[in-house]
PDB file of C-alpha atoms in Angstrom:
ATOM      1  CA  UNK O 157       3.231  -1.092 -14.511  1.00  0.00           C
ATOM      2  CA  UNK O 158       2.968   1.426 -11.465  1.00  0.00           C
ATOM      3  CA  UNK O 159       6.793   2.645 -11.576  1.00  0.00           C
ATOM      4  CA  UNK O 160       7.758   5.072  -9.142  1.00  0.00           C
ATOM      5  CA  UNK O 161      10.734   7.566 -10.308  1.00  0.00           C
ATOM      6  CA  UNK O 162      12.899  10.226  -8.021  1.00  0.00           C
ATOM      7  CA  UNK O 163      14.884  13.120  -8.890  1.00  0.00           C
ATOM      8  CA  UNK O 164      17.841  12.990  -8.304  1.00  0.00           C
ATOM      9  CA  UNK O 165      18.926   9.757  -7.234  1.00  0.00           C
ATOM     10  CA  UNK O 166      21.106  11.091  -4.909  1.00  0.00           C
ATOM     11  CA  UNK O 167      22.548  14.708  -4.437  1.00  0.00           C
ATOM     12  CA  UNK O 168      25.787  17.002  -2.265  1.00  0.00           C
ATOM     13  CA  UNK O 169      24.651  20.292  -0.903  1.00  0.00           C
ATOM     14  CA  UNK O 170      26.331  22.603   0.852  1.00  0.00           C
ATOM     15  CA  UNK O 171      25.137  23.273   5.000  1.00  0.00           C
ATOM     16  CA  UNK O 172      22.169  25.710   4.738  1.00  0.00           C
ATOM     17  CA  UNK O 173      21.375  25.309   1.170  1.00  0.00           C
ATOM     18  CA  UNK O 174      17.637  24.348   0.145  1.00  0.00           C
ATOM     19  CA  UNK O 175      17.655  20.830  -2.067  1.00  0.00           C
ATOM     20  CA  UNK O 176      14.308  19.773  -3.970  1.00  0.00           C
ATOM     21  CA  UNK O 177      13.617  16.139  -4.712  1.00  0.00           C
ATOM     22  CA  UNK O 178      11.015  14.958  -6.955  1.00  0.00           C
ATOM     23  CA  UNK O 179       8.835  12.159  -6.943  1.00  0.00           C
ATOM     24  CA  UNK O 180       6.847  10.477 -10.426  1.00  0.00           C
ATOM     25  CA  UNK O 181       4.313   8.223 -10.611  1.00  0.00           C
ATOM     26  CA  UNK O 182       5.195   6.959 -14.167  1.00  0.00           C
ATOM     27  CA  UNK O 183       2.316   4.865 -15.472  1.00  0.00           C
ATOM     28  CA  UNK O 184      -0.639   5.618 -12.592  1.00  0.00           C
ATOM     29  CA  UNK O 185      -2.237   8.714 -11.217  1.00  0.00           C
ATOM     30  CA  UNK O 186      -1.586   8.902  -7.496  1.00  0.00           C
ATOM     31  CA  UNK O 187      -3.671  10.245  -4.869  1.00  0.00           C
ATOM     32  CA  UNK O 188      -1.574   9.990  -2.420  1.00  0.00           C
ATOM     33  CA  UNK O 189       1.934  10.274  -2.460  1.00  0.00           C
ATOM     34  CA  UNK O 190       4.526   9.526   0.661  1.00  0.00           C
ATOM     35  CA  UNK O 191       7.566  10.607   1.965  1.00  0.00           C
ATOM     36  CA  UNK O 192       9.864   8.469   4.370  1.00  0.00           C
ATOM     37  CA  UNK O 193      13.237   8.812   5.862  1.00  0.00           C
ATOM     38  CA  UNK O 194      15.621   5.686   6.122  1.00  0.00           C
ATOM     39  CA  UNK O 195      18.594   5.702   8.283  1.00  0.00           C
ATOM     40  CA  UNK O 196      21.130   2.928   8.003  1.00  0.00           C
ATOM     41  CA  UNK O 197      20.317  -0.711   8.830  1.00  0.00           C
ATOM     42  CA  UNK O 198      16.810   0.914   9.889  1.00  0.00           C
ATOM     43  CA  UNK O 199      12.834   0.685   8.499  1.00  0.00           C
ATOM     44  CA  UNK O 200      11.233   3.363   7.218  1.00  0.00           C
ATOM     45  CA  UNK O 201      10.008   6.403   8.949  1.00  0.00           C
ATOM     46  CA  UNK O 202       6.891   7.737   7.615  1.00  0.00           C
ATOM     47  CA  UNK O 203       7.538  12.043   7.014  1.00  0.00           C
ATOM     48  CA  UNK O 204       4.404  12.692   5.631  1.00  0.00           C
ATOM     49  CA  UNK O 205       1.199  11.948   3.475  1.00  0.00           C
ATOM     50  CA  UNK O 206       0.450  14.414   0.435  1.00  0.00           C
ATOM     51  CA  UNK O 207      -2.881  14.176  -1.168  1.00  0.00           C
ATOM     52  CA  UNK O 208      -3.517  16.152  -4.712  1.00  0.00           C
ATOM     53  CA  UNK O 209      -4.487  19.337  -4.578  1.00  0.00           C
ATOM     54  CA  UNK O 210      -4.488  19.851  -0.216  1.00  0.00           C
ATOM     55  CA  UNK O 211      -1.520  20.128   2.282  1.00  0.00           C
ATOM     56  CA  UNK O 212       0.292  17.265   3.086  1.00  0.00           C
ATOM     57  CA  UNK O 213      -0.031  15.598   6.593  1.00  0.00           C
ATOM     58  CA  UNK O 214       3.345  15.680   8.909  1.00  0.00           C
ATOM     59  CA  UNK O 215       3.870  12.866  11.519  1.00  0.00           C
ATOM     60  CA  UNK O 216       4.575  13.932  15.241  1.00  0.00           C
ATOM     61  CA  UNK O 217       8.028  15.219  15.048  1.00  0.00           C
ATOM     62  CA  UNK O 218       8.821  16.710  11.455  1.00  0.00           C
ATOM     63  CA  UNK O 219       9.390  19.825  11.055  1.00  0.00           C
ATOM     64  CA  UNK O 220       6.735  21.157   8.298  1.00  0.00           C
ATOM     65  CA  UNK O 221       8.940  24.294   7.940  1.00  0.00           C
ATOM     66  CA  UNK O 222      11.779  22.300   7.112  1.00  0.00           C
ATOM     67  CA  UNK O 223      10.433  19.543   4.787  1.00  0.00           C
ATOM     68  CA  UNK O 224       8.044  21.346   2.479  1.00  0.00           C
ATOM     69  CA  UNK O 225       6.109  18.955   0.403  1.00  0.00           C
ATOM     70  CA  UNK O 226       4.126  20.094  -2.442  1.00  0.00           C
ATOM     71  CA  UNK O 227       1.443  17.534  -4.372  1.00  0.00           C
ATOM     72  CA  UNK O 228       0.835  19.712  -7.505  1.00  0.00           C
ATOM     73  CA  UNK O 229      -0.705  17.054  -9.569  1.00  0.00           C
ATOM     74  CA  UNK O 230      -1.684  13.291  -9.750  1.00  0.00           C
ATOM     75  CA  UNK O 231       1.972  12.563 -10.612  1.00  0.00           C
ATOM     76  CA  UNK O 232       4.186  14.682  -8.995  1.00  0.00           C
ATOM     77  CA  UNK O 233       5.152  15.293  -5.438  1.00  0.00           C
ATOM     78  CA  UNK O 234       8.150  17.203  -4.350  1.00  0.00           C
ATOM     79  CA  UNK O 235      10.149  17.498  -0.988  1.00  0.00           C
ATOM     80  CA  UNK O 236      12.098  20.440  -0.047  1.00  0.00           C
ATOM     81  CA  UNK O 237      14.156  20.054   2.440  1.00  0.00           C
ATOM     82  CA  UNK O 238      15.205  24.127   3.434  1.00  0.00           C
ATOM     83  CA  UNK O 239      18.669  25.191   5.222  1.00  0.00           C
ATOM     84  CA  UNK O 240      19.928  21.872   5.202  1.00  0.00           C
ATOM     85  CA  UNK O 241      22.046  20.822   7.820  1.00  0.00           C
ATOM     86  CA  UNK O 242      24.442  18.129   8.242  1.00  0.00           C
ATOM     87  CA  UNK O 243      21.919  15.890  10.461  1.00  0.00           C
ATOM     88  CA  UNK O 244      19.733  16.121   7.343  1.00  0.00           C
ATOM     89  CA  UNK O 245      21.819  13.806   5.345  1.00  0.00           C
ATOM     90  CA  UNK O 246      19.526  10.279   4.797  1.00  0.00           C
ATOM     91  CA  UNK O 247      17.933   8.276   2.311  1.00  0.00           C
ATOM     92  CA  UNK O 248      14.614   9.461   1.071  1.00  0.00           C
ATOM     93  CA  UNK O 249      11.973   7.692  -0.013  1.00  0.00           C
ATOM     94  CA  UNK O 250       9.135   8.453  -2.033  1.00  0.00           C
ATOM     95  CA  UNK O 251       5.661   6.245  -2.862  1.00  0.00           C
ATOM     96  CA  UNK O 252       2.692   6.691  -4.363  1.00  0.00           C
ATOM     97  CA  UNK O 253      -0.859   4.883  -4.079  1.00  0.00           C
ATOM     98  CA  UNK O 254      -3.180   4.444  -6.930  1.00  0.00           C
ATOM     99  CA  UNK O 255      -6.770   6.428  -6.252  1.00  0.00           C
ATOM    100  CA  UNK O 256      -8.869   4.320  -4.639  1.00  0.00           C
ATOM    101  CA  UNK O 257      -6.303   1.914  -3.592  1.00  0.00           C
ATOM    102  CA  UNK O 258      -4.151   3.306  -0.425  1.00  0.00           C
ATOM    103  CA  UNK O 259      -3.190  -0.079   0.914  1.00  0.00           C
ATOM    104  CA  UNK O 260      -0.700  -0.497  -1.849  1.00  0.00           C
ATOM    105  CA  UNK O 261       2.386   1.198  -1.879  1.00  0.00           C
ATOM    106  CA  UNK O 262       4.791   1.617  -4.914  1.00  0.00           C
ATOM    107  CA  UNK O 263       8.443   3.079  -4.451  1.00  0.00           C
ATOM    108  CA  UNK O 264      10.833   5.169  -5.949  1.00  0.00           C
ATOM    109  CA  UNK O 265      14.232   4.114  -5.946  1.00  0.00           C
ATOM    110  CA  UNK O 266      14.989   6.904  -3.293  1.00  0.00           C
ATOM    111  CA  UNK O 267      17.264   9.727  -2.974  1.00  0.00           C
ATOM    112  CA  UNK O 268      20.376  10.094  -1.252  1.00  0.00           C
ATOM    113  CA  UNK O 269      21.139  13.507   0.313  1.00  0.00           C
ATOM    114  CA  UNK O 270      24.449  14.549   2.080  1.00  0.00           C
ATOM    115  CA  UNK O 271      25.070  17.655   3.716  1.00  0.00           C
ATOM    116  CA  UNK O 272      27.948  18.722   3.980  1.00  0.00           C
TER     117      UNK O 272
ATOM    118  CA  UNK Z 252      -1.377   0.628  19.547  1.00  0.00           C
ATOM    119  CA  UNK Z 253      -0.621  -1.159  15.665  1.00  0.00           C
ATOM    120  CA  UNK Z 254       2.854  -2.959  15.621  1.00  0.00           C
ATOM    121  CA  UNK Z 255       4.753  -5.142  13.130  1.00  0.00           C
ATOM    122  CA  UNK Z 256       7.234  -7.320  15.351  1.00  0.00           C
ATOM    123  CA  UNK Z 257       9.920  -8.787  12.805  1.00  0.00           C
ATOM    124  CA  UNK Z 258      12.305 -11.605  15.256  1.00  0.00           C
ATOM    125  CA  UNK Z 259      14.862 -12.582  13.054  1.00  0.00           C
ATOM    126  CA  UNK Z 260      17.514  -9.975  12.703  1.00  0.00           C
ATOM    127  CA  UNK Z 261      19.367 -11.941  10.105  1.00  0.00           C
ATOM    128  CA  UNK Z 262      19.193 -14.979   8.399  1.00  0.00           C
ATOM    129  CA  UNK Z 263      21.618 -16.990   5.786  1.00  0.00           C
ATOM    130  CA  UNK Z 264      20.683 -19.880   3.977  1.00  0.00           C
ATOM    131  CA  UNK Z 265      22.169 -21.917   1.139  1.00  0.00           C
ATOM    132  CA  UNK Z 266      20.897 -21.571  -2.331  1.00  0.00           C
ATOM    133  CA  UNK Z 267      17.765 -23.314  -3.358  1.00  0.00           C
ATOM    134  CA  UNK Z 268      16.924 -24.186   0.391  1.00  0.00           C
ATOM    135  CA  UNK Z 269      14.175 -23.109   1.499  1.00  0.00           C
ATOM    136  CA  UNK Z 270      13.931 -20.213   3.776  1.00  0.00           C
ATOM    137  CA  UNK Z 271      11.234 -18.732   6.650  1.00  0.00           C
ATOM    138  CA  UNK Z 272      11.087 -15.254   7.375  1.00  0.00           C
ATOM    139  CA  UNK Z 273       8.321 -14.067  10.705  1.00  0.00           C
ATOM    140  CA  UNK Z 274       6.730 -11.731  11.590  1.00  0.00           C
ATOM    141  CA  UNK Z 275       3.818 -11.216  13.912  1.00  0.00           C
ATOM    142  CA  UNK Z 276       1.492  -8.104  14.152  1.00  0.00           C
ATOM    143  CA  UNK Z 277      -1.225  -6.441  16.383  1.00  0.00           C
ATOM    144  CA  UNK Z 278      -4.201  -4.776  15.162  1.00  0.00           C
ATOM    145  CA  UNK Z 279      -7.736  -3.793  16.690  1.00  0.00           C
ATOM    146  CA  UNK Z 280      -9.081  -3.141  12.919  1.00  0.00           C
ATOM    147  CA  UNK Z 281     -10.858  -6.258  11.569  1.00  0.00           C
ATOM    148  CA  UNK Z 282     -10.578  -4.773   8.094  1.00  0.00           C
ATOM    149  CA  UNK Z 283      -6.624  -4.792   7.239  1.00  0.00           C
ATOM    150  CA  UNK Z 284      -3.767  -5.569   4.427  1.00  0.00           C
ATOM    151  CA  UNK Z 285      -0.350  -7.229   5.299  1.00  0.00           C
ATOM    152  CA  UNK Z 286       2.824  -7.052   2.962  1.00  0.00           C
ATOM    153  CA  UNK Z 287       6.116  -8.628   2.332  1.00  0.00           C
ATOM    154  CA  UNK Z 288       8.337  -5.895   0.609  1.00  0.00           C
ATOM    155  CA  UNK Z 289      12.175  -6.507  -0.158  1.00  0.00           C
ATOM    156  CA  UNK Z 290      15.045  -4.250  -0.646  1.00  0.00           C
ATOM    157  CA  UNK Z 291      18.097  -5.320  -2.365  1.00  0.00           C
ATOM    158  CA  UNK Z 292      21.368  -3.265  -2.101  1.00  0.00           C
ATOM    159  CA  UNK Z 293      20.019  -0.853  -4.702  1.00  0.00           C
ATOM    160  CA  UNK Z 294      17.570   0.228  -1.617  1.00  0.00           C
ATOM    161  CA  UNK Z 295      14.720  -0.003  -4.154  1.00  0.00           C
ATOM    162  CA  UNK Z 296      11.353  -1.410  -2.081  1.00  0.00           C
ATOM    163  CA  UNK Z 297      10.176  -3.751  -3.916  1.00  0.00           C
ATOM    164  CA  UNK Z 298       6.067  -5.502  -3.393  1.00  0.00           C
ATOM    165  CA  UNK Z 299       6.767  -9.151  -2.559  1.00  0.00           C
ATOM    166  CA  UNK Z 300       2.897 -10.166  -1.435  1.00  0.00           C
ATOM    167  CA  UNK Z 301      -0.041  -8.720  -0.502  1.00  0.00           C
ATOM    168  CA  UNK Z 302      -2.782 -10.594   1.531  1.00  0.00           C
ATOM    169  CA  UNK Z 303      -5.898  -8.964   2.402  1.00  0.00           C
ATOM    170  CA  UNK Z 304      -6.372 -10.027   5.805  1.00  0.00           C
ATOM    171  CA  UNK Z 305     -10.578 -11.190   4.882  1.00  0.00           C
ATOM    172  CA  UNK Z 306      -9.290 -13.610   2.583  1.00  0.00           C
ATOM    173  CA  UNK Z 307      -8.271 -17.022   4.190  1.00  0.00           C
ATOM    174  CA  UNK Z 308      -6.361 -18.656   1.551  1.00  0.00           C
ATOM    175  CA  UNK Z 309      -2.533 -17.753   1.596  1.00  0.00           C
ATOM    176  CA  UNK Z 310      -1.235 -15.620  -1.586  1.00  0.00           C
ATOM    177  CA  UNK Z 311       1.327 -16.915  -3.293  1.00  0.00           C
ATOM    178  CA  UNK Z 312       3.438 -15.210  -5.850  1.00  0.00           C
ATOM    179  CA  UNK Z 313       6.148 -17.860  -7.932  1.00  0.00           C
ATOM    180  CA  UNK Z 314       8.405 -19.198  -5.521  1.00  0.00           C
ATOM    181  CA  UNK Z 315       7.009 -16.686  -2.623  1.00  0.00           C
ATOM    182  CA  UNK Z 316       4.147 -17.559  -0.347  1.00  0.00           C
ATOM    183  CA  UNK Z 317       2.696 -16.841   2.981  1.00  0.00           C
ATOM    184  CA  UNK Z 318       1.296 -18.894   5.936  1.00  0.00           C
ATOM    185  CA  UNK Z 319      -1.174 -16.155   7.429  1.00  0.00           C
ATOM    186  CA  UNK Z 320      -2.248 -17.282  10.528  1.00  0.00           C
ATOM    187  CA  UNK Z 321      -4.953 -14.379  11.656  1.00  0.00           C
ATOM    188  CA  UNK Z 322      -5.867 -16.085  15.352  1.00  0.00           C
ATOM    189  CA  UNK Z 323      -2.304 -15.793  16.147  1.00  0.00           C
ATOM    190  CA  UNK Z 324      -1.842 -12.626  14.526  1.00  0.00           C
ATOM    191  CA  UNK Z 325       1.097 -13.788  12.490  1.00  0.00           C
ATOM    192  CA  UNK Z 326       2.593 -13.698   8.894  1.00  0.00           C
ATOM    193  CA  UNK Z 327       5.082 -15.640   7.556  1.00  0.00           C
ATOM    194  CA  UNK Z 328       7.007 -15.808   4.498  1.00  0.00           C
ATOM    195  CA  UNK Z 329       8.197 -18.437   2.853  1.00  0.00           C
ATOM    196  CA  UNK Z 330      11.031 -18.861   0.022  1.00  0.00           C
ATOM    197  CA  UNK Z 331      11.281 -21.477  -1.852  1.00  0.00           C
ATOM    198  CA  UNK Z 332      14.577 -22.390  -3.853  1.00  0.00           C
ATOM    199  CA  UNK Z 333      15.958 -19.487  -3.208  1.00  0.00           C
ATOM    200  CA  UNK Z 334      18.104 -17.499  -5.340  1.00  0.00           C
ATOM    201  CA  UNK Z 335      21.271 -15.474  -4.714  1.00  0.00           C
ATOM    202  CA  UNK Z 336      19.006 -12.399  -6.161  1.00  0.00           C
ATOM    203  CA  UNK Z 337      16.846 -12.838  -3.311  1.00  0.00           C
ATOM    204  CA  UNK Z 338      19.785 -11.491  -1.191  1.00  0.00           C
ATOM    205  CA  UNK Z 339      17.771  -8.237   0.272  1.00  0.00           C
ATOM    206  CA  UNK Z 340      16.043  -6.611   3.904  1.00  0.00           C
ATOM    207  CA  UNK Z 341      12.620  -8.026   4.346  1.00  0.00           C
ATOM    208  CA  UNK Z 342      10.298  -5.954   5.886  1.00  0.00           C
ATOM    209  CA  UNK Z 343       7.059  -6.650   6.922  1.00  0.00           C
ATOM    210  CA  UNK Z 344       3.964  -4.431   6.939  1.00  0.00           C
ATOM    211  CA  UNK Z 345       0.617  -3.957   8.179  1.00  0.00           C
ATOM    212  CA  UNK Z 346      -1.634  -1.572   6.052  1.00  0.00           C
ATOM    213  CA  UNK Z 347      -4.769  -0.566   8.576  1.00  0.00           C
ATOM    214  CA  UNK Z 348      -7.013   2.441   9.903  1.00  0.00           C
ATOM    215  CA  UNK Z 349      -4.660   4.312   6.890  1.00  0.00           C
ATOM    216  CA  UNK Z 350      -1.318   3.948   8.182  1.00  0.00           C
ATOM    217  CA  UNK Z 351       1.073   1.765   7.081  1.00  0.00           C
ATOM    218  CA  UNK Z 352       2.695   0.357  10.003  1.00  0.00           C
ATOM    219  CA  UNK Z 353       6.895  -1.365   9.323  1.00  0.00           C
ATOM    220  CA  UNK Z 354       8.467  -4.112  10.792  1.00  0.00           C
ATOM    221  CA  UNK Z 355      12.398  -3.422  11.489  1.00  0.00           C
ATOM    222  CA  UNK Z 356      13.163  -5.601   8.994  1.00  0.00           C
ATOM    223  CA  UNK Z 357      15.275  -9.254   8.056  1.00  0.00           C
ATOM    224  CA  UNK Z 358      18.309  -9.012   6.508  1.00  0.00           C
ATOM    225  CA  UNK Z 359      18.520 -12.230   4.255  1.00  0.00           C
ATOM    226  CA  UNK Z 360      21.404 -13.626   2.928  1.00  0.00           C
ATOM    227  CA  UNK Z 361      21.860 -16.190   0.074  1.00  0.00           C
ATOM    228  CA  UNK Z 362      25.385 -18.002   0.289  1.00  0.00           C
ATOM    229  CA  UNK Z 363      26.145 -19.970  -3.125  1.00  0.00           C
TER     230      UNK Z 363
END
């Protein structure tokens, strides 16, 4: 139980191109749903927190503009991130928390973007 | 301030030794959760242990357990007969006030 899934695993683009990557809670319904960043031989960095159905909640220093994140339903959260650029290439992360229970985290395998 | 202070950059141990990963934390909350997560190569996190921090007896999960000291504000890890699949980043966490707070992370490695 509570698998994660992200779409696509990883993905090229093109400089200034949008990309959208998709986040599943499989087997749970997830109130909240997070997106983190993960550079090389680092932790995570917390993006942002999207609850169902509100707008999701940027930490100090993302740009909102640039990293759209839309929490359409108890299962699906998606990440946009618009006019990519070459510093934008990372691994993202996605993870979900069954309602009621935002303590636990479960991830998606993440997404690898380069910008090129 | 909430911080997650992981030591040990790196650690290598034979396999099925026994292995210690710390980590130490600070929190003002009285009410928190602490986790061991690993990720492999694949880069998927995976849950290792939870241990709600009201609860004085140490979780254990199969050959994984925990020595959660709350006076000294520390969690450890513990690994017993490891495994060459056990090869993965550690990271520590501290769930508390909502935020989930990371350690850097311990880069384990199982040598056969």
């Amino acid at each position: 139980g509570a698998v994660v899934s992200q779409h696509p695993s990883w993905v090229i683009c093109k400089s200034g191109t949008s990309v959208k990557i998709e986040c599943r809670s499989l087997d749970f319904q997830a109130t909240t749903m997070f997106w983190y960043r993960q550079f090389p031989k680092q932790s995570l960095m917390l993006m942002a927190t999207s609850n169902e159905g509100s707008k999701a909640t940027y930490e100090q220093g993302v740009e909102k503009d640039k990293f759209l994140i839309n929490h359409a339903s108890l299962t699906l959260s998606t990440l946009t991130v618009t006019s990519a650029h070459p510093e934008d290439s990372s691994f993202y992360i996605c993870s979900a928390s069954p309602g009621g229970n935002q303590e636990t985290q479960y991830f998606g395998p993440g997404t690898r973007l380069l910008v090129l | 301030a909430q911080t997650v202070t992981q030591s040990q950059p790196e650690m290598s141990v034979q396999e099925a030794e026994t292995v210690t990963l710390s980590c130490t934390y600070d929190t003002s909350e009285s009410n928190y959760y602490l986790f061991w997560y690993k990720q492999p190569p694949s880069r998927q996190m995976i849950l290792v242990i939870r241990q709600e921090a009201y609860k004085q007896q140490n979780a254990t999960e199969n050959r994984f357990s925990v020595n959660f000291q709350k006076a000294a504000k520390s969690f450890s890890l513990k690994i017993s007969d490891s495994q060459l699949g056990d090869t993965a980043m550690y990271f520590c966490a501290l769930y508390s006030n909502y935020q989930l707070i990371w350690g850097a992370g311990t880069k384990l490695i199982i040598k056969p």
